[in-house]
């Protein structure tokens, strides 16, 4: 099968490398920028595969591949369409996971080929979940590839009534903490852990003309080592 690959993140590069090593695929190009998409019209591949390509593919390009354009999305569609699904899964309490779907003119709105849910715990940061989603993207694609290659997939239409969508600008707004905002402790911790992604500085608050960046670390009590069974309060 002739393939052109669109990708620019760790999961995308891992899937690209895996496809390049296979005897049943000829990967003609790895495209990472919108200005390169015209190459698809030149190559006319049977299939386009995208993973980590954060740009809208125009309809005239989507129509070129005979088999269509397939995207690997790090969100459990129709939940968390758009940018930073790992963040919004935590902030909004949405199911987390990954989805393989056919691309259409919308953003992450095409028919679903396969999904896999990824568990989330209260101790997870945005980075923890992101890394788990990356692994799931690769694993799901590898396991589904033979069915995709053989045309043995039954795609399912997404339910728009269950959909959520976020743009990149919403993530930028989420990073700015209002010191006078009222919220529950749970809401604040969910927001902070979702934005914790070292080495990046995401969440910040401005106090008395100074800016402070905020990360959070949450540790289950079962993992805290207390010498001889004595807790802090017991020591006084």
PDB file of C-alpha atoms in Angstrom, residues 9-200:
ATOM      1  CA  UNK A   9       4.930  14.208  17.807  1.00  0.00           C
ATOM      2  CA  UNK A  10       6.422  11.173  19.542  1.00  0.00           C
ATOM      3  CA  UNK A  11       3.478   8.885  18.812  1.00  0.00           C
ATOM      4  CA  UNK A  12       3.445  10.005  15.186  1.00  0.00           C
ATOM      5  CA  UNK A  13       7.136   9.359  14.681  1.00  0.00           C
ATOM      6  CA  UNK A  14       6.837   5.943  16.357  1.00  0.00           C
ATOM      7  CA  UNK A  15       3.963   4.930  14.062  1.00  0.00           C
ATOM      8  CA  UNK A  16       5.823   6.316  11.039  1.00  0.00           C
ATOM      9  CA  UNK A  17       8.950   4.287  11.876  1.00  0.00           C
ATOM     10  CA  UNK A  18       6.844   1.151  12.360  1.00  0.00           C
ATOM     11  CA  UNK A  19       5.166   1.592   8.968  1.00  0.00           C
ATOM     12  CA  UNK A  20       8.505   2.209   7.255  1.00  0.00           C
ATOM     13  CA  UNK A  21       9.818  -1.122   8.526  1.00  0.00           C
ATOM     14  CA  UNK A  22       6.933  -3.106   7.045  1.00  0.00           C
ATOM     15  CA  UNK A  23       6.991  -4.987   3.738  1.00  0.00           C
ATOM     16  CA  UNK A  24       3.307  -4.301   3.021  1.00  0.00           C
ATOM     17  CA  UNK A  25       3.694  -0.495   2.999  1.00  0.00           C
ATOM     18  CA  UNK A  26       5.598   2.033   0.937  1.00  0.00           C
ATOM     19  CA  UNK A  27       5.753   5.303   2.870  1.00  0.00           C
ATOM     20  CA  UNK A  28       6.564   7.986   0.314  1.00  0.00           C
ATOM     21  CA  UNK A  29       6.948  10.952   2.652  1.00  0.00           C
ATOM     22  CA  UNK A  30       6.672  12.306   6.182  1.00  0.00           C
ATOM     23  CA  UNK A  31       4.998  15.727   6.132  1.00  0.00           C
ATOM     24  CA  UNK A  32       5.017  17.997   9.177  1.00  0.00           C
ATOM     25  CA  UNK A  33       3.895  21.385   7.800  1.00  0.00           C
ATOM     26  CA  UNK A  34       0.789  22.553   5.912  1.00  0.00           C
ATOM     27  CA  UNK A  35       2.900  23.913   3.069  1.00  0.00           C
ATOM     28  CA  UNK A  36       3.994  20.367   2.231  1.00  0.00           C
ATOM     29  CA  UNK A  37       0.482  18.973   1.677  1.00  0.00           C
ATOM     30  CA  UNK A  38       0.556  19.615  -2.075  1.00  0.00           C
ATOM     31  CA  UNK A  39       2.941  16.659  -2.318  1.00  0.00           C
ATOM     32  CA  UNK A  40      -0.053  14.403  -1.700  1.00  0.00           C
ATOM     33  CA  UNK A  41      -1.555  15.592  -4.997  1.00  0.00           C
ATOM     34  CA  UNK A  42       1.700  14.673  -6.725  1.00  0.00           C
ATOM     35  CA  UNK A  43       2.158  11.246  -5.117  1.00  0.00           C
ATOM     36  CA  UNK A  44      -1.536  10.271  -5.101  1.00  0.00           C
ATOM     37  CA  UNK A  45      -1.131   7.655  -2.334  1.00  0.00           C
ATOM     38  CA  UNK A  46      -3.759   5.051  -1.588  1.00  0.00           C
ATOM     39  CA  UNK A  47      -3.899   6.177   2.037  1.00  0.00           C
ATOM     40  CA  UNK A  48      -2.841   9.119   4.173  1.00  0.00           C
ATOM     41  CA  UNK A  49      -2.090   8.428   7.844  1.00  0.00           C
ATOM     42  CA  UNK A  50      -1.863  11.283  10.344  1.00  0.00           C
ATOM     43  CA  UNK A  51      -0.717  11.240  13.971  1.00  0.00           C
ATOM     44  CA  UNK A  52       0.305  14.461  15.689  1.00  0.00           C
ATOM     45  CA  UNK A  53      -0.379  16.697  12.677  1.00  0.00           C
ATOM     46  CA  UNK A  54      -1.894  19.817  14.277  1.00  0.00           C
ATOM     47  CA  UNK A  55      -3.120  21.455  11.092  1.00  0.00           C
ATOM     48  CA  UNK A  56      -6.375  21.352   9.154  1.00  0.00           C
ATOM     49  CA  UNK A  57      -6.124  19.316   5.948  1.00  0.00           C
ATOM     50  CA  UNK A  58      -8.168  21.024   3.204  1.00  0.00           C
ATOM     51  CA  UNK A  59     -10.925  19.129   1.338  1.00  0.00           C
ATOM     52  CA  UNK A  60      -9.028  19.039  -1.953  1.00  0.00           C
ATOM     53  CA  UNK A  61      -6.253  17.072  -0.220  1.00  0.00           C
ATOM     54  CA  UNK A  62      -8.647  14.801   1.676  1.00  0.00           C
ATOM     55  CA  UNK A  63     -10.169  13.762  -1.659  1.00  0.00           C
ATOM     56  CA  UNK A  64      -6.874  12.604  -3.203  1.00  0.00           C
ATOM     57  CA  UNK A  65      -6.154   9.219  -1.517  1.00  0.00           C
ATOM     58  CA  UNK A  66      -8.243   6.374  -2.904  1.00  0.00           C
ATOM     59  CA  UNK A  67      -8.682   4.830   0.549  1.00  0.00           C
ATOM     60  CA  UNK A  68      -9.046   8.113   2.423  1.00  0.00           C
ATOM     61  CA  UNK A  69      -7.186   9.885   5.224  1.00  0.00           C
ATOM     62  CA  UNK A  70      -6.835   8.279   8.640  1.00  0.00           C
ATOM     63  CA  UNK A  71      -6.040  10.161  11.864  1.00  0.00           C
ATOM     64  CA  UNK A  72      -4.819   8.873  15.230  1.00  0.00           C
ATOM     65  CA  UNK A  73      -6.206  11.209  17.905  1.00  0.00           C
ATOM     66  CA  UNK A  74      -5.134  11.199  21.593  1.00  0.00           C
ATOM     67  CA  UNK A  75      -8.691  11.644  22.835  1.00  0.00           C
ATOM     68  CA  UNK A  76     -11.675   9.323  23.231  1.00  0.00           C
ATOM     69  CA  UNK A  77     -13.912  10.774  20.529  1.00  0.00           C
ATOM     70  CA  UNK A  78     -16.374  12.349  20.421  1.00  0.00           C
ATOM     71  CA  UNK A  79     -15.039  13.623  23.757  1.00  0.00           C
ATOM     72  CA  UNK A  80     -12.118  16.059  23.656  1.00  0.00           C
ATOM     73  CA  UNK A  81     -12.002  17.009  19.999  1.00  0.00           C
ATOM     74  CA  UNK A  82      -9.371  19.578  19.113  1.00  0.00           C
ATOM     75  CA  UNK A  83      -6.304  20.560  21.100  1.00  0.00           C
ATOM     76  CA  UNK A  84      -4.853  19.186  24.331  1.00  0.00           C
ATOM     77  CA  UNK A  85      -7.327  16.344  24.965  1.00  0.00           C
ATOM     78  CA  UNK A  86      -5.168  15.162  27.877  1.00  0.00           C
ATOM     79  CA  UNK A  87      -5.735  18.475  29.644  1.00  0.00           C
ATOM     80  CA  UNK A  88      -9.486  18.666  29.082  1.00  0.00           C
ATOM     81  CA  UNK A  89     -10.033  15.041  30.049  1.00  0.00           C
ATOM     82  CA  UNK A  90      -8.719  15.949  33.504  1.00  0.00           C
ATOM     83  CA  UNK A  91     -10.266  19.417  33.845  1.00  0.00           C
ATOM     84  CA  UNK A  92     -13.726  18.361  32.676  1.00  0.00           C
ATOM     85  CA  UNK A  93     -13.700  14.823  34.049  1.00  0.00           C
ATOM     86  CA  UNK A  94     -14.089  13.320  30.574  1.00  0.00           C
ATOM     87  CA  UNK A  95     -13.217   9.753  29.648  1.00  0.00           C
ATOM     88  CA  UNK A  96      -9.647   9.638  28.336  1.00  0.00           C
ATOM     89  CA  UNK A  97      -8.415   7.471  25.518  1.00  0.00           C
ATOM     90  CA  UNK A  98      -7.335   7.348  21.898  1.00  0.00           C
ATOM     91  CA  UNK A  99      -9.207   7.093  18.619  1.00  0.00           C
ATOM     92  CA  UNK A 100      -8.442   6.110  15.045  1.00  0.00           C
ATOM     93  CA  UNK A 101     -10.889   7.847  12.703  1.00  0.00           C
ATOM     94  CA  UNK A 102     -11.362   8.823   9.099  1.00  0.00           C
ATOM     95  CA  UNK A 103     -10.674  12.486   8.452  1.00  0.00           C
ATOM     96  CA  UNK A 104     -13.350  14.769   7.019  1.00  0.00           C
ATOM     97  CA  UNK A 105     -13.685  18.537   6.694  1.00  0.00           C
ATOM     98  CA  UNK A 106     -14.358  18.960  10.417  1.00  0.00           C
ATOM     99  CA  UNK A 107     -11.834  18.788  13.244  1.00  0.00           C
ATOM    100  CA  UNK A 108     -11.785  15.260  14.705  1.00  0.00           C
ATOM    101  CA  UNK A 109     -15.368  14.677  13.501  1.00  0.00           C
ATOM    102  CA  UNK A 110     -14.907  11.771  11.084  1.00  0.00           C
ATOM    103  CA  UNK A 111     -16.227   8.225  11.475  1.00  0.00           C
ATOM    104  CA  UNK A 112     -14.501   6.134  14.143  1.00  0.00           C
ATOM    105  CA  UNK A 113     -12.467   3.060  13.179  1.00  0.00           C
ATOM    106  CA  UNK A 114     -11.197   2.034  16.632  1.00  0.00           C
ATOM    107  CA  UNK A 115     -10.939   3.373  20.178  1.00  0.00           C
ATOM    108  CA  UNK A 116      -9.193   2.494  23.409  1.00  0.00           C
ATOM    109  CA  UNK A 117      -9.963   3.988  26.798  1.00  0.00           C
ATOM    110  CA  UNK A 118      -7.021   4.977  29.009  1.00  0.00           C
ATOM    111  CA  UNK A 119      -7.476   5.062  32.798  1.00  0.00           C
ATOM    112  CA  UNK A 120      -6.984   8.293  34.727  1.00  0.00           C
ATOM    113  CA  UNK A 121      -6.294   8.592  38.443  1.00  0.00           C
ATOM    114  CA  UNK A 122      -6.369  11.633  40.725  1.00  0.00           C
ATOM    115  CA  UNK A 123      -2.590  11.639  41.022  1.00  0.00           C
ATOM    116  CA  UNK A 124      -2.082  11.992  37.255  1.00  0.00           C
ATOM    117  CA  UNK A 125      -0.661  15.196  35.843  1.00  0.00           C
ATOM    118  CA  UNK A 126      -1.250  16.350  32.291  1.00  0.00           C
ATOM    119  CA  UNK A 127       2.152  14.948  31.391  1.00  0.00           C
ATOM    120  CA  UNK A 128       1.431  11.561  32.984  1.00  0.00           C
ATOM    121  CA  UNK A 129      -1.757  11.180  30.990  1.00  0.00           C
ATOM    122  CA  UNK A 130      -0.200  12.511  27.778  1.00  0.00           C
ATOM    123  CA  UNK A 131       2.568   9.905  27.885  1.00  0.00           C
ATOM    124  CA  UNK A 132       0.053   7.143  28.525  1.00  0.00           C
ATOM    125  CA  UNK A 133      -2.047   8.353  25.590  1.00  0.00           C
ATOM    126  CA  UNK A 134       1.005   8.390  23.312  1.00  0.00           C
ATOM    127  CA  UNK A 135       1.684   4.745  24.115  1.00  0.00           C
ATOM    128  CA  UNK A 136      -1.972   3.862  23.544  1.00  0.00           C
ATOM    129  CA  UNK A 137      -1.973   5.648  20.154  1.00  0.00           C
ATOM    130  CA  UNK A 138       0.922   3.514  18.958  1.00  0.00           C
ATOM    131  CA  UNK A 139      -0.428   0.252  20.379  1.00  0.00           C
ATOM    132  CA  UNK A 140      -3.922   0.740  18.967  1.00  0.00           C
ATOM    133  CA  UNK A 141      -2.623   1.601  15.507  1.00  0.00           C
ATOM    134  CA  UNK A 142      -0.300  -1.403  15.383  1.00  0.00           C
ATOM    135  CA  UNK A 143      -3.083  -3.733  16.500  1.00  0.00           C
ATOM    136  CA  UNK A 144      -5.582  -2.274  14.019  1.00  0.00           C
ATOM    137  CA  UNK A 145      -3.285  -1.939  11.008  1.00  0.00           C
ATOM    138  CA  UNK A 146      -3.978  -5.324   9.390  1.00  0.00           C
ATOM    139  CA  UNK A 147      -7.723  -4.605   9.368  1.00  0.00           C
ATOM    140  CA  UNK A 148      -7.090  -1.132   7.946  1.00  0.00           C
ATOM    141  CA  UNK A 149      -4.806  -2.533   5.251  1.00  0.00           C
ATOM    142  CA  UNK A 150      -7.316  -5.227   4.298  1.00  0.00           C
ATOM    143  CA  UNK A 151     -10.270  -2.821   4.315  1.00  0.00           C
ATOM    144  CA  UNK A 152     -11.844  -4.875   7.091  1.00  0.00           C
ATOM    145  CA  UNK A 153     -13.065  -2.046   9.322  1.00  0.00           C
ATOM    146  CA  UNK A 154     -16.609  -0.927  10.082  1.00  0.00           C
ATOM    147  CA  UNK A 155     -16.426   2.765  10.866  1.00  0.00           C
ATOM    148  CA  UNK A 156     -18.992   4.228  13.264  1.00  0.00           C
ATOM    149  CA  UNK A 157     -20.455   7.716  12.960  1.00  0.00           C
ATOM    150  CA  UNK A 158     -19.722   9.994  15.899  1.00  0.00           C
ATOM    151  CA  UNK A 159     -22.510  11.238  18.150  1.00  0.00           C
ATOM    152  CA  UNK A 160     -22.279  15.011  18.024  1.00  0.00           C
ATOM    153  CA  UNK A 161     -24.560  15.316  21.049  1.00  0.00           C
ATOM    154  CA  UNK A 162     -21.762  13.848  23.205  1.00  0.00           C
ATOM    155  CA  UNK A 163     -18.981  15.888  21.636  1.00  0.00           C
ATOM    156  CA  UNK A 164     -16.729  18.431  23.329  1.00  0.00           C
ATOM    157  CA  UNK A 165     -14.271  20.641  21.490  1.00  0.00           C
ATOM    158  CA  UNK A 166     -11.478  22.985  22.551  1.00  0.00           C
ATOM    159  CA  UNK A 167      -9.243  25.349  20.638  1.00  0.00           C
ATOM    160  CA  UNK A 168      -5.638  26.207  21.428  1.00  0.00           C
ATOM    161  CA  UNK A 169      -6.672  29.645  22.740  1.00  0.00           C
ATOM    162  CA  UNK A 170      -8.760  27.978  25.452  1.00  0.00           C
ATOM    163  CA  UNK A 171      -5.658  26.246  26.773  1.00  0.00           C
ATOM    164  CA  UNK A 172      -3.885  29.608  26.932  1.00  0.00           C
ATOM    165  CA  UNK A 173      -6.788  31.057  28.921  1.00  0.00           C
ATOM    166  CA  UNK A 174      -6.800  28.050  31.259  1.00  0.00           C
ATOM    167  CA  UNK A 175      -3.167  28.714  32.178  1.00  0.00           C
ATOM    168  CA  UNK A 176      -3.954  32.138  33.666  1.00  0.00           C
ATOM    169  CA  UNK A 177      -5.064  31.731  37.287  1.00  0.00           C
ATOM    170  CA  UNK A 178      -7.249  34.478  38.738  1.00  0.00           C
ATOM    171  CA  UNK A 179      -6.271  34.955  42.419  1.00  0.00           C
ATOM    172  CA  UNK A 180      -9.814  36.161  43.176  1.00  0.00           C
ATOM    173  CA  UNK A 181     -11.627  33.307  41.453  1.00  0.00           C
ATOM    174  CA  UNK A 182     -13.858  31.117  43.610  1.00  0.00           C
ATOM    175  CA  UNK A 183     -13.788  27.370  43.041  1.00  0.00           C
ATOM    176  CA  UNK A 184     -13.707  24.114  44.949  1.00  0.00           C
ATOM    177  CA  UNK A 185     -10.444  22.528  46.049  1.00  0.00           C
ATOM    178  CA  UNK A 186     -11.112  19.642  43.658  1.00  0.00           C
ATOM    179  CA  UNK A 187     -11.618  22.000  40.713  1.00  0.00           C
ATOM    180  CA  UNK A 188      -8.385  23.847  41.477  1.00  0.00           C
ATOM    181  CA  UNK A 189      -6.354  20.667  41.893  1.00  0.00           C
ATOM    182  CA  UNK A 190      -7.749  19.185  38.684  1.00  0.00           C
ATOM    183  CA  UNK A 191      -6.818  22.339  36.801  1.00  0.00           C
ATOM    184  CA  UNK A 192      -3.318  22.489  38.250  1.00  0.00           C
ATOM    185  CA  UNK A 193      -2.512  18.841  37.716  1.00  0.00           C
ATOM    186  CA  UNK A 194      -3.863  19.019  34.155  1.00  0.00           C
ATOM    187  CA  UNK A 195      -1.507  21.930  33.452  1.00  0.00           C
ATOM    188  CA  UNK A 196       1.507  20.335  35.151  1.00  0.00           C
ATOM    189  CA  UNK A 197       3.779  19.259  32.310  1.00  0.00           C
ATOM    190  CA  UNK A 198       7.462  19.686  33.208  1.00  0.00           C
ATOM    191  CA  UNK A 199       9.688  21.174  31.919  1.00  0.00           C
ATOM    192  CA  UNK A 200       7.026  23.555  30.579  1.00  0.00           C
TER     193      UNK A 200
END
